[in-house]
mmCIF file of C-alpha atoms in Angstrom:
data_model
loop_
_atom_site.group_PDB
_atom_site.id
_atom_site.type_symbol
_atom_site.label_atom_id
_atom_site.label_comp_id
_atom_site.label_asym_id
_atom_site.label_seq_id
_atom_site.Cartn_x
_atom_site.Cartn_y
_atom_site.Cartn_z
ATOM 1 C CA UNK A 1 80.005 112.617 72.125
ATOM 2 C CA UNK A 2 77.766 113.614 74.644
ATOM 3 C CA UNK A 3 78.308 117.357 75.513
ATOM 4 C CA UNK A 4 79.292 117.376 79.242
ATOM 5 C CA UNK A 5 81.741 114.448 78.011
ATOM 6 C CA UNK A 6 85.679 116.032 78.279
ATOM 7 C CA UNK A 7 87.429 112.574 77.685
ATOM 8 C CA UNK A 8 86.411 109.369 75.673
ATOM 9 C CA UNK A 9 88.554 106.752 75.543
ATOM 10 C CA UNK A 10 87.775 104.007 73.137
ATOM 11 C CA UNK A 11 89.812 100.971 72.506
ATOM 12 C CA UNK A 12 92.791 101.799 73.885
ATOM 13 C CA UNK A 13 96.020 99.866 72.800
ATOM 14 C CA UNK A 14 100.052 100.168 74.207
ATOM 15 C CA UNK A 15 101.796 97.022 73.414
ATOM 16 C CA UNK A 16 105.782 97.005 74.121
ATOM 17 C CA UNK A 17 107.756 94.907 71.854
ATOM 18 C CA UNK A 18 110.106 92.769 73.726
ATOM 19 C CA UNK A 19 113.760 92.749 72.354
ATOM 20 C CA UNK A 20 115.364 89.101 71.791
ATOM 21 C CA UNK A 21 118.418 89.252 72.707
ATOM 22 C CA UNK A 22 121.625 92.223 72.055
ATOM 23 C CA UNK A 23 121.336 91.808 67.956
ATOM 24 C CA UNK A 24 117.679 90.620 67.513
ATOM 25 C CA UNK A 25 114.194 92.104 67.952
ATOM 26 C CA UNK A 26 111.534 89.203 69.525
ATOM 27 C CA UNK A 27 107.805 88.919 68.099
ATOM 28 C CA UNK A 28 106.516 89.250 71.699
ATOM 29 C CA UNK A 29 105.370 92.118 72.876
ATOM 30 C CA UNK A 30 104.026 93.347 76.538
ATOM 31 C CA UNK A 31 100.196 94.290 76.439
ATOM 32 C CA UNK A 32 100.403 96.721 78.838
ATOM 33 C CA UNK A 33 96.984 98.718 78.054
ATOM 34 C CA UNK A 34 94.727 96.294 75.692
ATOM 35 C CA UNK A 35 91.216 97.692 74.850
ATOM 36 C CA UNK A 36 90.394 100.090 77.328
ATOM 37 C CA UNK A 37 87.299 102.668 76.926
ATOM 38 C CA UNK A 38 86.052 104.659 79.315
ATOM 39 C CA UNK A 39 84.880 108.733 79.595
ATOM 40 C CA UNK A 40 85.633 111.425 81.760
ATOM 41 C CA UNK A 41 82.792 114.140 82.362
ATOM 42 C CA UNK A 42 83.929 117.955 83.025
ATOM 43 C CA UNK A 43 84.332 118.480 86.689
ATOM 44 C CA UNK A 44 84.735 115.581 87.615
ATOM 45 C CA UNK A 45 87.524 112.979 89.018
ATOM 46 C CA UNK A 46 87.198 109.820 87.094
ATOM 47 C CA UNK A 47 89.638 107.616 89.623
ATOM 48 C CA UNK A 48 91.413 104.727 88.208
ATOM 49 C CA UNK A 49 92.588 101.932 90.220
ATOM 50 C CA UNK A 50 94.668 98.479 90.075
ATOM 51 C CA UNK A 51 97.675 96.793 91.126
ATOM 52 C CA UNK A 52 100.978 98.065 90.438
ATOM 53 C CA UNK A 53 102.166 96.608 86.966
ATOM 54 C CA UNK A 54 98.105 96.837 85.588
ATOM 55 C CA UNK A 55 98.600 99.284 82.944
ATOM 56 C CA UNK A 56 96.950 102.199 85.011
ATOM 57 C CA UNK A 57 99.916 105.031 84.488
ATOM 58 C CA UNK A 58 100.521 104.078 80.710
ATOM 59 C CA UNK A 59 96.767 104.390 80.095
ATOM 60 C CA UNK A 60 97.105 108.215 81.211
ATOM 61 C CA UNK A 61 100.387 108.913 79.303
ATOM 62 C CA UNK A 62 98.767 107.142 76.620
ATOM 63 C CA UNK A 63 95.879 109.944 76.204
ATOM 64 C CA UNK A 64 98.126 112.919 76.791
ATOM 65 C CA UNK A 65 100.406 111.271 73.989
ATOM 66 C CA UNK A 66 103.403 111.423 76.454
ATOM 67 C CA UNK A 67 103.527 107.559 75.204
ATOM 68 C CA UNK A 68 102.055 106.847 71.839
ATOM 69 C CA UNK A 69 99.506 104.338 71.723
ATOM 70 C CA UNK A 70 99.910 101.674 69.417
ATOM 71 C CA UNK A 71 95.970 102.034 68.399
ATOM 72 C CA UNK A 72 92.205 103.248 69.586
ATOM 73 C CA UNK A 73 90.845 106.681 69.659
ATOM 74 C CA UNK A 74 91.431 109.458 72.205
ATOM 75 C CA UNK A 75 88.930 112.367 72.037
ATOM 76 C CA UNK A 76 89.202 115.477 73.901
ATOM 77 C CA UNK A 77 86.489 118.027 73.687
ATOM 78 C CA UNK A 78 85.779 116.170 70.825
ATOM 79 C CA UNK A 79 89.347 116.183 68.896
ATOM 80 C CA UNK A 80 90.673 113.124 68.092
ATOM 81 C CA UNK A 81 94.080 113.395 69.676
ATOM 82 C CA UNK A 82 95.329 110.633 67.949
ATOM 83 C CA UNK A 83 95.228 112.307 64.402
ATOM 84 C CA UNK A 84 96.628 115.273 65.468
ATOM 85 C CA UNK A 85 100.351 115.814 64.286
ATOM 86 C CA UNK A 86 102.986 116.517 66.887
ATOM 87 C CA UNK A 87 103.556 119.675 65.991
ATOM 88 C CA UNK A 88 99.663 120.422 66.621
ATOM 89 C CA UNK A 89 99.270 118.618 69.551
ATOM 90 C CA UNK A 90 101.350 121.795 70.757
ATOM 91 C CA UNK A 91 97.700 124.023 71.078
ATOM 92 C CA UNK A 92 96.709 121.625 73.275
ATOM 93 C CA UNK A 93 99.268 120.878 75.553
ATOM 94 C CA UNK A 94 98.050 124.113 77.661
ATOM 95 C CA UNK A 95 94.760 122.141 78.393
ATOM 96 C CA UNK A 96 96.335 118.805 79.571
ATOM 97 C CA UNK A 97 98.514 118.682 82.143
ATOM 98 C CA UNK A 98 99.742 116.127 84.053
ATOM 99 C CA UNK A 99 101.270 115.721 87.886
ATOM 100 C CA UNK A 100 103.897 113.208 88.406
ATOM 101 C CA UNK A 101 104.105 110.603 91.043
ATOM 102 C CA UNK A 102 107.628 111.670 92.670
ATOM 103 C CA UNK A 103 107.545 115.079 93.706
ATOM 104 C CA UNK A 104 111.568 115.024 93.859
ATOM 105 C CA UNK A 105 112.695 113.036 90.090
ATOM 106 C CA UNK A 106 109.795 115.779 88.385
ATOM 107 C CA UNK A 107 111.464 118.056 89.564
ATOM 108 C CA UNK A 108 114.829 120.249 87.853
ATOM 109 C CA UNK A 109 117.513 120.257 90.919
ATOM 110 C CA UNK A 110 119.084 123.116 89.160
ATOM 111 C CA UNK A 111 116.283 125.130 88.728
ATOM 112 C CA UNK A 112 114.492 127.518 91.124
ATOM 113 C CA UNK A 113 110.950 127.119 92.381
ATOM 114 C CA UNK A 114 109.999 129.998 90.022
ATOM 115 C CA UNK A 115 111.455 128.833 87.125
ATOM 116 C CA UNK A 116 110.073 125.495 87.174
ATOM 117 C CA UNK A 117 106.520 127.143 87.754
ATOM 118 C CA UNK A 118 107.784 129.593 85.321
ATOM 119 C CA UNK A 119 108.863 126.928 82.740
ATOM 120 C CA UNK A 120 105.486 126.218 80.597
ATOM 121 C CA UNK A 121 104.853 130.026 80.326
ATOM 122 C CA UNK A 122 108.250 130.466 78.687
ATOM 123 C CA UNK A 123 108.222 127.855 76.386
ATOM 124 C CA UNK A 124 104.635 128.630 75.124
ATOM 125 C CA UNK A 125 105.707 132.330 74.871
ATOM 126 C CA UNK A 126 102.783 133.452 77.593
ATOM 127 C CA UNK A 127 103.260 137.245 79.122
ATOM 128 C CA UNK A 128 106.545 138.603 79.096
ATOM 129 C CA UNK A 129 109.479 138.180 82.205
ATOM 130 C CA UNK A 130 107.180 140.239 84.721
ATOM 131 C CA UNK A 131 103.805 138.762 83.968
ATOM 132 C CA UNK A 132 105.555 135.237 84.428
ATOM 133 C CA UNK A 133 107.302 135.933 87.502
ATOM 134 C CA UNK A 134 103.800 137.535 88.897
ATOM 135 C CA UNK A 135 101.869 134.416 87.594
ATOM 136 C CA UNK A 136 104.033 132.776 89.373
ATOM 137 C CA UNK A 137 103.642 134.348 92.904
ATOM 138 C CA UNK A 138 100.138 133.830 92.409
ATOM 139 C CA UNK A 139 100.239 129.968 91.868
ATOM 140 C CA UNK A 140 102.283 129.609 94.741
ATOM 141 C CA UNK A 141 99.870 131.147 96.972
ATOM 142 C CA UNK A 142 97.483 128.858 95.187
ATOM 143 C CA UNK A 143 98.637 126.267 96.663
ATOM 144 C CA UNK A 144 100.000 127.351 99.817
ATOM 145 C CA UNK A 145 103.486 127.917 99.466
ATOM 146 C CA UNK A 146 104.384 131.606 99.693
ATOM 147 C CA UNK A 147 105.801 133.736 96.804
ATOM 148 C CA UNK A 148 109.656 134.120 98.820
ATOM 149 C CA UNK A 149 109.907 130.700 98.123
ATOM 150 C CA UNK A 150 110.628 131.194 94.219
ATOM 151 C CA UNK A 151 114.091 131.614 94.515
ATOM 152 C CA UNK A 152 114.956 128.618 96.757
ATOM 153 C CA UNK A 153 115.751 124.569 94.774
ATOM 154 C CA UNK A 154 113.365 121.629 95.153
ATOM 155 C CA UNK A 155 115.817 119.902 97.641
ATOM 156 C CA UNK A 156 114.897 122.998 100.179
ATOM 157 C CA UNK A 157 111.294 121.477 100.691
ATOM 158 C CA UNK A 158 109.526 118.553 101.964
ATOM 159 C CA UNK A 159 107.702 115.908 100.065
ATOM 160 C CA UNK A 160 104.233 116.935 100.457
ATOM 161 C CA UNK A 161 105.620 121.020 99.447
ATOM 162 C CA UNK A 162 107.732 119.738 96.518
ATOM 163 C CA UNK A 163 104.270 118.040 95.473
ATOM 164 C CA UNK A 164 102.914 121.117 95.609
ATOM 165 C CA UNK A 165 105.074 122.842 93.211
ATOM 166 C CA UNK A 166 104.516 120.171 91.256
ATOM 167 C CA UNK A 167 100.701 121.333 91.173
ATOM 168 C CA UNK A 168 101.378 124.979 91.058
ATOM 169 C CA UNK A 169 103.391 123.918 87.400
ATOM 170 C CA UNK A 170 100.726 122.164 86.220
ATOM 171 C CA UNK A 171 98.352 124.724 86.818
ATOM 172 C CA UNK A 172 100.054 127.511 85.129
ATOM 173 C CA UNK A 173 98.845 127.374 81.294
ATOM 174 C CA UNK A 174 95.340 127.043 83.212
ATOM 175 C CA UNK A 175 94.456 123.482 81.764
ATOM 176 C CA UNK A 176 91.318 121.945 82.171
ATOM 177 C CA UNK A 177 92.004 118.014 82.321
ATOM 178 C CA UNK A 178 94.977 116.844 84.590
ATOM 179 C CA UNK A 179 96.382 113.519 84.811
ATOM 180 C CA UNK A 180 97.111 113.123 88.654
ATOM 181 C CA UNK A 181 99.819 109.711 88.201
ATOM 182 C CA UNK A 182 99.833 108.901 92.049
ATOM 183 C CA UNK A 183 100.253 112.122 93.071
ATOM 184 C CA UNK A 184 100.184 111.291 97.217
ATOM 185 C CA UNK A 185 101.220 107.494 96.623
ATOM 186 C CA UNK A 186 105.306 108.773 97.530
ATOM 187 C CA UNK A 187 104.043 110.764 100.755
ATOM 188 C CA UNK A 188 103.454 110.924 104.509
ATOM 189 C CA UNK A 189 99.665 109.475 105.066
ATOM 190 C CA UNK A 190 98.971 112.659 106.591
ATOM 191 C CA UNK A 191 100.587 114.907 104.247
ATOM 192 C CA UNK A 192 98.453 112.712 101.583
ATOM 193 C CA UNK A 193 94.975 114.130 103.205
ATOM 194 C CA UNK A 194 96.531 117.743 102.627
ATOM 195 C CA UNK A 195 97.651 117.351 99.166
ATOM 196 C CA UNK A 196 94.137 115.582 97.893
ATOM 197 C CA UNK A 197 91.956 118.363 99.875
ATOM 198 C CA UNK A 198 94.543 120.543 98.383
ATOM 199 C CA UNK A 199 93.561 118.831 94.792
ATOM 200 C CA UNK A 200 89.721 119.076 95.596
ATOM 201 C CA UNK A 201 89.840 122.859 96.258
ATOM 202 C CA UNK A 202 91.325 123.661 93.157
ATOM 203 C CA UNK A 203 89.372 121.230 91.167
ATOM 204 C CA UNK A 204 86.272 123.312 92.731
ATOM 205 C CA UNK A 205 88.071 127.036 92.337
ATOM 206 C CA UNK A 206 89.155 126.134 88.964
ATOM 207 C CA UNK A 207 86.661 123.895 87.187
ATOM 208 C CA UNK A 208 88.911 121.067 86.862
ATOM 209 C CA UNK A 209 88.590 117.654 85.587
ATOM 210 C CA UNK A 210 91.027 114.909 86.824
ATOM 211 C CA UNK A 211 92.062 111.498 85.528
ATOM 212 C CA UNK A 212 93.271 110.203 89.396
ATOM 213 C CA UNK A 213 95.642 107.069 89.323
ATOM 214 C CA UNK A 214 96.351 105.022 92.243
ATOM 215 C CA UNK A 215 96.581 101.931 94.108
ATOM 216 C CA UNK A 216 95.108 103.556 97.512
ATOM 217 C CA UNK A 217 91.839 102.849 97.950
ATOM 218 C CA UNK A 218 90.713 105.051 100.639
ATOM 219 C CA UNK A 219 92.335 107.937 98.874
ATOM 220 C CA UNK A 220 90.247 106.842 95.523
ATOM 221 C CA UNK A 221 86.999 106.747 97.334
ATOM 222 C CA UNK A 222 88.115 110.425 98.838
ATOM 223 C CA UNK A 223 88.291 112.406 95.849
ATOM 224 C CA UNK A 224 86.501 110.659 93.261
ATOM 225 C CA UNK A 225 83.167 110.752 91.425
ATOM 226 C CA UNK A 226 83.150 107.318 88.927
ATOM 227 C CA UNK A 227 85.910 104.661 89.489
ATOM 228 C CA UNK A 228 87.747 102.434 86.782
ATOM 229 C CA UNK A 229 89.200 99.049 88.448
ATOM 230 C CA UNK A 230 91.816 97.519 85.648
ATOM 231 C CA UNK A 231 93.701 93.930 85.786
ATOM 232 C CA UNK A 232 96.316 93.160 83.599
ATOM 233 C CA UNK A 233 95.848 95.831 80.904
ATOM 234 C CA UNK A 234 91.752 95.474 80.784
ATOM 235 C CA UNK A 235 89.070 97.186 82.936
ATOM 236 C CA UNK A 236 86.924 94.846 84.603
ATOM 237 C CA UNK A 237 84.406 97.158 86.659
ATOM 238 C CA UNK A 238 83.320 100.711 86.367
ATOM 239 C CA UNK A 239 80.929 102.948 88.591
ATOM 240 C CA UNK A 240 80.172 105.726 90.720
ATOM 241 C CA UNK A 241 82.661 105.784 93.510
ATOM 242 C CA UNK A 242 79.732 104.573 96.002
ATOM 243 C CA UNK A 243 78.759 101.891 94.273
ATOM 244 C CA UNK A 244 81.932 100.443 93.930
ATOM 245 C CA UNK A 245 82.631 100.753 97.388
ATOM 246 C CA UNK A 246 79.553 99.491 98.298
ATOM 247 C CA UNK A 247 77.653 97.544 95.540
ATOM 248 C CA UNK A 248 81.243 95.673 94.220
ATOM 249 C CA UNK A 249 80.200 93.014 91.494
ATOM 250 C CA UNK A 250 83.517 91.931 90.102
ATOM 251 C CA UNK A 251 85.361 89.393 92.149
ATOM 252 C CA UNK A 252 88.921 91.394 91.610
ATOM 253 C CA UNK A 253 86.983 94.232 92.757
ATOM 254 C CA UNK A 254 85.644 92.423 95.873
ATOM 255 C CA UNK A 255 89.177 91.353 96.844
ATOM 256 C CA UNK A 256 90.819 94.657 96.506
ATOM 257 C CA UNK A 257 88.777 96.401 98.403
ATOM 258 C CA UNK A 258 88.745 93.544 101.458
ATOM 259 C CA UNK A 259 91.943 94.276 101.660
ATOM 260 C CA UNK A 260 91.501 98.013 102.873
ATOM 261 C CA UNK A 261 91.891 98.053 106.440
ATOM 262 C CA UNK A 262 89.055 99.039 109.269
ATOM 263 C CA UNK A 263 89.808 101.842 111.596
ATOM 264 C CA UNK A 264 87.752 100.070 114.486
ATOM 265 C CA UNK A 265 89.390 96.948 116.409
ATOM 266 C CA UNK A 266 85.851 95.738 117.323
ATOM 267 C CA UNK A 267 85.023 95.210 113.734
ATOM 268 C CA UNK A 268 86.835 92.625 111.206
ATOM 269 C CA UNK A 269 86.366 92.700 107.256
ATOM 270 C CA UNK A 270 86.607 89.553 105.763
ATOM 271 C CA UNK A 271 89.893 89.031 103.565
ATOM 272 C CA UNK A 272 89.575 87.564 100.067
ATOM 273 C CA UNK A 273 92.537 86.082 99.222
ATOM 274 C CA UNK A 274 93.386 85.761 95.601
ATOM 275 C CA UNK A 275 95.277 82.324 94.759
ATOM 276 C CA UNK A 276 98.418 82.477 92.847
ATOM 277 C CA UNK A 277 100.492 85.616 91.255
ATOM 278 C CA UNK A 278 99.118 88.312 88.830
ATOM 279 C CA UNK A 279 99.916 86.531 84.862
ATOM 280 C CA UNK A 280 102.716 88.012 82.518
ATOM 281 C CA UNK A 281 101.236 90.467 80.380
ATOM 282 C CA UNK A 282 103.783 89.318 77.358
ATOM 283 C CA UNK A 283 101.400 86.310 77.467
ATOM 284 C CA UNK A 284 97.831 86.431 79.590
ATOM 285 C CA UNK A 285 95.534 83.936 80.262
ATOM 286 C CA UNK A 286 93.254 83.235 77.356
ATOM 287 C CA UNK A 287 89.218 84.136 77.659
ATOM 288 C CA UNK A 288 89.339 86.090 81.032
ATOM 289 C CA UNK A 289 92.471 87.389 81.920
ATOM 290 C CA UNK A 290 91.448 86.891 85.818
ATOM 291 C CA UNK A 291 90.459 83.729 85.707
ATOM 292 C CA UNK A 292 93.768 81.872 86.958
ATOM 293 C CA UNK A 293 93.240 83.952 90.289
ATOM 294 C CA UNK A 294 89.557 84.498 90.168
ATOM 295 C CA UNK A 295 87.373 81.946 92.598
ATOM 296 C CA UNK A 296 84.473 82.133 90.538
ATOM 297 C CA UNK A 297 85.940 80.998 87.545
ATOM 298 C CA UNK A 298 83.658 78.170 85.452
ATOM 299 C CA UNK A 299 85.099 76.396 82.499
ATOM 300 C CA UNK A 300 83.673 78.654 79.638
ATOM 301 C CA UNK A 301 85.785 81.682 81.438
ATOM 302 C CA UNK A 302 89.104 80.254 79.488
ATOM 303 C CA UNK A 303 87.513 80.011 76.475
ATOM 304 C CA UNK A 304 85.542 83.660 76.058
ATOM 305 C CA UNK A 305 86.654 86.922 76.744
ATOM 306 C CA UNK A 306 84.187 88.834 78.381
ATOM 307 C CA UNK A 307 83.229 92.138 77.713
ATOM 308 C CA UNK A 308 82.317 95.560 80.279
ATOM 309 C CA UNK A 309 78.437 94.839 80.500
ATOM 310 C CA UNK A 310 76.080 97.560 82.048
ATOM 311 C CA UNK A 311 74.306 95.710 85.108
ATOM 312 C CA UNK A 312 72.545 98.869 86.131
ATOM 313 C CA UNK A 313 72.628 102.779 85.714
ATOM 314 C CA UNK A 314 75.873 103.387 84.643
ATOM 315 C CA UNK A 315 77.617 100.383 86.355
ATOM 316 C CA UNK A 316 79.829 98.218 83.998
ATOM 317 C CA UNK A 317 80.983 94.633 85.124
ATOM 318 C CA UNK A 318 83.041 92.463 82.639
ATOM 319 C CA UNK A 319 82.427 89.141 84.141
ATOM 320 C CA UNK A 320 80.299 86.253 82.553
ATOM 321 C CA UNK A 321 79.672 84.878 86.023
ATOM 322 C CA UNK A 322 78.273 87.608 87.875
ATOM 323 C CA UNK A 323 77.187 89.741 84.528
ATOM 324 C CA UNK A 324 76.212 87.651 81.813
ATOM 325 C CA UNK A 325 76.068 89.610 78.283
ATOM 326 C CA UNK A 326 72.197 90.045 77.716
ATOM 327 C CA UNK A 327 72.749 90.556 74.350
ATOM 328 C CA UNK A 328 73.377 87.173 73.571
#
């Protein structure tokens, strides 16, 4: 593993099993994540990006172990998480964190703002009842909320400040990889710009290295360094976030992002339109899983699956049309 390498994903497998009826168990099961790899560099935001129902969020739960991955390796700092027992994945809980996409459900009704940013230092036995409610205080401030908030409930505050205490819990065992699972996706477009500058400020104060999934483009481009675009459990393209927004090879990666509007009524960006509904992941399209949509496809496409190839520096297409394998 290459040393400025936090995260390396490599062959990444969840697969649901899907129940037959009240009595019986079926053999089919819902490949929800199915072979992903990919790294995350410290500092960086590695965003990842597809449409809802892709496998995007499970492939994050998947490395913190919030979900258990059916198989592949997950290596963090160079641990294989994966191997780890439960009871020893406890160490490293204080360095992965994760931010949820609902600012309201991830929160505890019943519990105060400083309790819930309270909460991991208490159960990890950090600093005594002081310390914690002064570590506290301080997170709050972090991320601009102010410390005589800690005694008022979740349902006091707004979306985009609920969010925030969201981040201020996350941050308090001072991690250095968080998940960010749509963390703006539930709010106001303009509370979104505050919450990701809010996000990039930290990331820069703190050293922090995100994992950032969405389905909003604009907001991908924003905040993040290298971009993963996934369909139907697999990646298909991965890059900087410039030359995915400007160099797109794959032709689910061309459509998605002709469908992000233009803020100028003089200019008009041509719409791809994809033909047909996204396939069931209990039973995808043989060869390339994009194929049935994709208006490139050539015969050989159903019969091969293809696999990420690197087209230039770091710039990863799986597509046997526009990135044939060289190897072969």
């Amino acid at each position: 593993m290459n040393s400025q390498t936090l995260i390396e994903v490599q062959n990444l497998t969840k697969h649901f099993p899907v129940g037959a009826g009240l009595f019986g168990v079926g053999d089919d099961v819902v490949r929800a994540v199915d072979g992903v790899s990919f790294t995350i560099r410290r500092g960086e935001t590695f965003g990842l990006v597809g449409e809802s129902g892709c496998g995007k969020s499970t492939t994050g739960r998947c490395i913190l172990r919030l979900i258990e991955p059916t198989s592949g390796e997950v290596y963090f700092q160079g641990e294989d998480l994966l191997s780890i027992a439960s009871n020893g994945l406890r160490r490293l809980r204080r360095d992965m964190q994760i931010i949820f996409q609902d600012p309201y459900s991830s929160l505890n009704p019943r519990m105060t703002v400083g309790q819930i940013v309270e909460e991991p230092l208490t159960i990890h036995r950090i600093a005594d009842r002081g310390e914690r409610r002064a570590r506290a205080a301080e997170l709050l401030r972090l991320v601009g909320l102010e410390p005589e908030h800690s005694s008022r409930y979740p349902h006091e505050f707004s979306g985009g400040q609920r969010q925030r205490i969201g981040i201020a819990r996350a941050l308090a065992l001072n991690p250095k990889f968080i998940v960010c699972d749509e963390p703006v996706s539930a709010l106001d477009v303009s509370v979104q710009a505050q919450v990701v500058n809010l996000l990039q400020d930290l990331q820069e104060q703190l050293g922090l290295t995100y994992l950032f999934i969405s389905h909003g483009l604009s907001v991908v481009e924003h905040i993040s360094n290298r971009v993963g675009i996934m369909y139907l459990g697999k990646l298909v393209e991965t890059a900087s976030s410039d030359e995915i927004f400007h160099n797109p090879l794959h032709p689910y990666t061309r459509a998605l992002l002709s469908a992000i509007p233009v803020p100028d009524p003089e200019r008009r960006r041509e719409r791809l339109h994809l033909a047909g509904d996204v396939p069931t992941a209990i039973a995808p399209p043989s060869g390339c899983r994009f194929r049935t949509r994709c208006p490139i496809a050539e015969p050989r496409c159903a019969e091969e699956e293809p696999q990420l190839v690197e087209v230039s520096h770091d710039h990863f297409v799986a597509c046997m049309v526009v990135a044939p394998d060289k190897k072969k």
